[in-house]
Amino acid sequence: MDDLRDKYLGQVMAAVDEAALEQVRLAAIGKKGEVALKMRELGRMTPEERQQVGPRLNALKNEIGSAIAARKAALEDAALDARLRSEWLDVTLPTRARRQGTIHPVSQVTEEVTAIFADMGFAVAEGPQIETDWYNFDALNIPGHHPARAEMDTFYMARAEGDDRPPHVLRTHTSPVQIRSMEATGAPTRVICPGRVYRADYDQTHTPMFHQVEGMAIDRDISMANLKWCLEEFCRAFFELDGIELRFRASHFPFTEPSAEVDIRCSWEGGTLRLGEGDDWLEILGSGMIHPHVLRSGGIDPDEWQGFAFGMGIDRIAMLKYGIPDLRAFFDSDLRWLRHYGFGALAAPTRHAG
Ligand code: DAH
């Protein structure tokens, strides 16, 4: 028995990988292994012999089993150490110059929009991208049966089986942040809310994720005239053109009353888009006076307060300002595209630049 013990413990220590270790296990304590064969001999022994040899065989089996387990753990540790050594990365090394990126147009334009509205006293508010359907729809005066819900090509999150609560949604617009910031600060307030939004749609001018900026101003006597001035002021600063002309066209949104879509004067002559001249109009945003139901959803008394709101596509105004033709390329992570359309880190926008 001592010979068996020395032989197999030696083999266990000599095994260089898990496969070799398994071979040793089978040969020693497997069903047809040497220890099992010895156990079978117990049947032919006298009861006295069996009482002596049986426990010793069992102890031997356990000892070999433990040695195998210990060796296995040691081999695994060694393998992990080797892997950690070979996959080690020095994250403090500088990037190679030819791989350096630039500021993405979406980031740049978000900064530009933020800077311009900051000059007009608007703070920045944010909300979650995974939203309850109350914030995304109901609170904005879009009840369950409203066609706007179907039109928005909403992405719904899965609920656990048997959970009957309405599913969360990937927010379809930044408008739910209106409600969240009304709840957070009450009135009066002036915020813009830039961020990602999601709709199941994909072609040259639609991607399933895109960016919007919401604007909202609430006070005792805010009017449509204030809305108009703010948006004109914004467009002049943003497009860096004094000759910008806007057209407010009556429209309908569930969350505003009255509602207006805003178009910008442009020309497509010679196949290139020029803003501020020509006889065409290009829609750039939706807006209106915040509906009393919406103010009430945000905990604000519509008999005391009123306000305007607007929502605008950040990617869309980036395309217009910088002449970028295909929206899908925004999200391809192609460095050649980024080097062409991107911005240097020091191109900080301000309303006073021009
Ligand atoms: N939430 C609208 C959309 O995604 C845009 C919008 C329209 C926002 C009018 C507003 C508004 O705040 O007043 O299409």
PDB file of N, CA, C and O in Angstrom, residues 56-80:
ATOM      1  N   ARG A  56      -7.616   1.321   5.611  1.00  0.00           N
ATOM      2  CA  ARG A  56      -6.365   1.868   5.063  1.00  0.00           C
ATOM      3  C   ARG A  56      -6.524   2.164   3.573  1.00  0.00           C
ATOM      4  O   ARG A  56      -6.033   3.173   3.071  1.00  0.00           O
ATOM      5  N   LEU A  57      -7.258   1.245   2.895  1.00  0.00           N
ATOM      6  CA  LEU A  57      -7.499   1.499   1.460  1.00  0.00           C
ATOM      7  C   LEU A  57      -8.325   2.771   1.257  1.00  0.00           C
ATOM      8  O   LEU A  57      -8.060   3.590   0.376  1.00  0.00           O
ATOM      9  N   ASN A  58      -9.363   2.897   2.099  1.00  0.00           N
ATOM     10  CA  ASN A  58     -10.203   4.110   2.007  1.00  0.00           C
ATOM     11  C   ASN A  58      -9.392   5.373   2.240  1.00  0.00           C
ATOM     12  O   ASN A  58      -9.532   6.362   1.537  1.00  0.00           O
ATOM     13  N   ALA A  59      -8.536   5.312   3.266  1.00  0.00           N
ATOM     14  CA  ALA A  59      -7.707   6.475   3.584  1.00  0.00           C
ATOM     15  C   ALA A  59      -6.792   6.788   2.409  1.00  0.00           C
ATOM     16  O   ALA A  59      -6.601   7.958   2.028  1.00  0.00           O
ATOM     17  N   LEU A  60      -6.246   5.723   1.780  1.00  0.00           N
ATOM     18  CA  LEU A  60      -5.366   5.932   0.624  1.00  0.00           C
ATOM     19  C   LEU A  60      -6.126   6.604  -0.515  1.00  0.00           C
ATOM     20  O   LEU A  60      -5.659   7.566  -1.133  1.00  0.00           O
ATOM     21  N   LYS A  61      -7.361   6.109  -0.752  1.00  0.00           N
ATOM     22  CA  LYS A  61      -8.182   6.680  -1.825  1.00  0.00           C
ATOM     23  C   LYS A  61      -8.413   8.169  -1.570  1.00  0.00           C
ATOM     24  O   LYS A  61      -8.270   9.004  -2.460  1.00  0.00           O
ATOM     25  N   ASN A  62      -8.769   8.502  -0.317  1.00  0.00           N
ATOM     26  CA  ASN A  62      -9.011   9.912   0.015  1.00  0.00           C
ATOM     27  C   ASN A  62      -7.754  10.751  -0.136  1.00  0.00           C
ATOM     28  O   ASN A  62      -7.804  11.881  -0.630  1.00  0.00           O
ATOM     29  N   GLU A  63      -6.624  10.184   0.267  1.00  0.00           N
ATOM     30  CA  GLU A  63      -5.385  10.944   0.213  1.00  0.00           C
ATOM     31  C   GLU A  63      -5.024  11.267  -1.239  1.00  0.00           C
ATOM     32  O   GLU A  63      -4.680  12.410  -1.570  1.00  0.00           O
ATOM     33  N   ILE A  64      -5.169  10.267  -2.118  1.00  0.00           N
ATOM     34  CA  ILE A  64      -4.861  10.511  -3.535  1.00  0.00           C
ATOM     35  C   ILE A  64      -5.855  11.534  -4.121  1.00  0.00           C
ATOM     36  O   ILE A  64      -5.486  12.452  -4.847  1.00  0.00           O
ATOM     37  N   GLY A  65      -7.149  11.361  -3.730  1.00  0.00           N
ATOM     38  CA  GLY A  65      -8.182  12.309  -4.218  1.00  0.00           C
ATOM     39  C   GLY A  65      -7.845  13.740  -3.820  1.00  0.00           C
ATOM     40  O   GLY A  65      -7.916  14.664  -4.639  1.00  0.00           O
ATOM     41  N   SER A  66      -7.444  13.963  -2.561  1.00  0.00           N
ATOM     42  CA  SER A  66      -7.123  15.319  -2.105  1.00  0.00           C
ATOM     43  C   SER A  66      -5.909  15.858  -2.834  1.00  0.00           C
ATOM     44  O   SER A  66      -5.857  17.033  -3.208  1.00  0.00           O
ATOM     45  N   ALA A  67      -4.913  14.962  -3.041  1.00  0.00           N
ATOM     46  CA  ALA A  67      -3.700  15.419  -3.725  1.00  0.00           C
ATOM     47  C   ALA A  67      -4.043  15.873  -5.144  1.00  0.00           C
ATOM     48  O   ALA A  67      -3.528  16.886  -5.640  1.00  0.00           O
ATOM     49  N   ILE A  68      -4.951  15.124  -5.790  1.00  0.00           N
ATOM     50  CA  ILE A  68      -5.347  15.501  -7.154  1.00  0.00           C
ATOM     51  C   ILE A  68      -6.041  16.869  -7.148  1.00  0.00           C
ATOM     52  O   ILE A  68      -5.747  17.747  -7.957  1.00  0.00           O
ATOM     53  N   ALA A  69      -6.971  17.057  -6.182  1.00  0.00           N
ATOM     54  CA  ALA A  69      -7.683  18.337  -6.113  1.00  0.00           C
ATOM     55  C   ALA A  69      -6.717  19.491  -5.883  1.00  0.00           C
ATOM     56  O   ALA A  69      -6.823  20.555  -6.510  1.00  0.00           O
ATOM     57  N   ALA A  70      -5.757  19.272  -4.985  1.00  0.00           N
ATOM     58  CA  ALA A  70      -4.806  20.343  -4.683  1.00  0.00           C
ATOM     59  C   ALA A  70      -3.954  20.667  -5.910  1.00  0.00           C
ATOM     60  O   ALA A  70      -3.707  21.837  -6.237  1.00  0.00           O
ATOM     61  N   ARG A  71      -3.514  19.589  -6.587  1.00  0.00           N
ATOM     62  CA  ARG A  71      -2.679  19.796  -7.777  1.00  0.00           C
ATOM     63  C   ARG A  71      -3.473  20.533  -8.860  1.00  0.00           C
ATOM     64  O   ARG A  71      -2.961  21.415  -9.539  1.00  0.00           O
ATOM     65  N   LYS A  72      -4.766  20.190  -8.969  1.00  0.00           N
ATOM     66  CA  LYS A  72      -5.606  20.819  -9.987  1.00  0.00           C
ATOM     67  C   LYS A  72      -5.718  22.325  -9.717  1.00  0.00           C
ATOM     68  O   LYS A  72      -5.568  23.153 -10.613  1.00  0.00           O
ATOM     69  N   ALA A  73      -5.959  22.669  -8.459  1.00  0.00           N
ATOM     70  CA  ALA A  73      -6.064  24.082  -8.110  1.00  0.00           C
ATOM     71  C   ALA A  73      -4.759  24.807  -8.411  1.00  0.00           C
ATOM     72  O   ALA A  73      -4.747  25.925  -8.937  1.00  0.00           O
ATOM     73  N   ALA A  74      -3.628  24.139  -8.110  1.00  0.00           N
ATOM     74  CA  ALA A  74      -2.331  24.778  -8.348  1.00  0.00           C
ATOM     75  C   ALA A  74      -2.114  25.004  -9.842  1.00  0.00           C
ATOM     76  O   ALA A  74      -1.624  26.064 -10.255  1.00  0.00           O
ATOM     77  N   LEU A  75      -2.509  23.988 -10.652  1.00  0.00           N
ATOM     78  CA  LEU A  75      -2.351  24.133 -12.110  1.00  0.00           C
ATOM     79  C   LEU A  75      -3.213  25.291 -12.630  1.00  0.00           C
ATOM     80  O   LEU A  75      -2.785  26.077 -13.470  1.00  0.00           O
ATOM     81  N   GLU A  76      -4.456  25.403 -12.106  1.00  0.00           N
ATOM     82  CA  GLU A  76      -5.344  26.488 -12.549  1.00  0.00           C
ATOM     83  C   GLU A  76      -4.768  27.853 -12.173  1.00  0.00           C
ATOM     84  O   GLU A  76      -4.787  28.786 -12.969  1.00  0.00           O
ATOM     85  N   ASP A  77      -4.253  27.948 -10.962  1.00  0.00           N
ATOM     86  CA  ASP A  77      -3.637  29.216 -10.539  1.00  0.00           C
ATOM     87  C   ASP A  77      -2.483  29.592 -11.454  1.00  0.00           C
ATOM     88  O   ASP A  77      -2.340  30.742 -11.872  1.00  0.00           O
ATOM     89  N   ALA A  78      -1.654  28.587 -11.757  1.00  0.00           N
ATOM     90  CA  ALA A  78      -0.488  28.854 -12.599  1.00  0.00           C
ATOM     91  C   ALA A  78      -0.944  29.311 -13.987  1.00  0.00           C
ATOM     92  O   ALA A  78      -0.368  30.241 -14.572  1.00  0.00           O
ATOM     93  N   ALA A  79      -2.027  28.664 -14.498  1.00  0.00           N
ATOM     94  CA  ALA A  79      -2.506  29.033 -15.832  1.00  0.00           C
ATOM     95  C   ALA A  79      -3.023  30.477 -15.820  1.00  0.00           C
ATOM     96  O   ALA A  79      -2.772  31.261 -16.742  1.00  0.00           O
ATOM     97  N   LEU A  80      -3.754  30.836 -14.742  1.00  0.00           N
ATOM     98  CA  LEU A  80      -4.277  32.203 -14.653  1.00  0.00           C
ATOM     99  C   LEU A  80      -3.132  33.213 -14.555  1.00  0.00           C
ATOM    100  O   LEU A  80      -3.141  34.253 -15.225  1.00  0.00           O
TER     101      LEU A  80
END
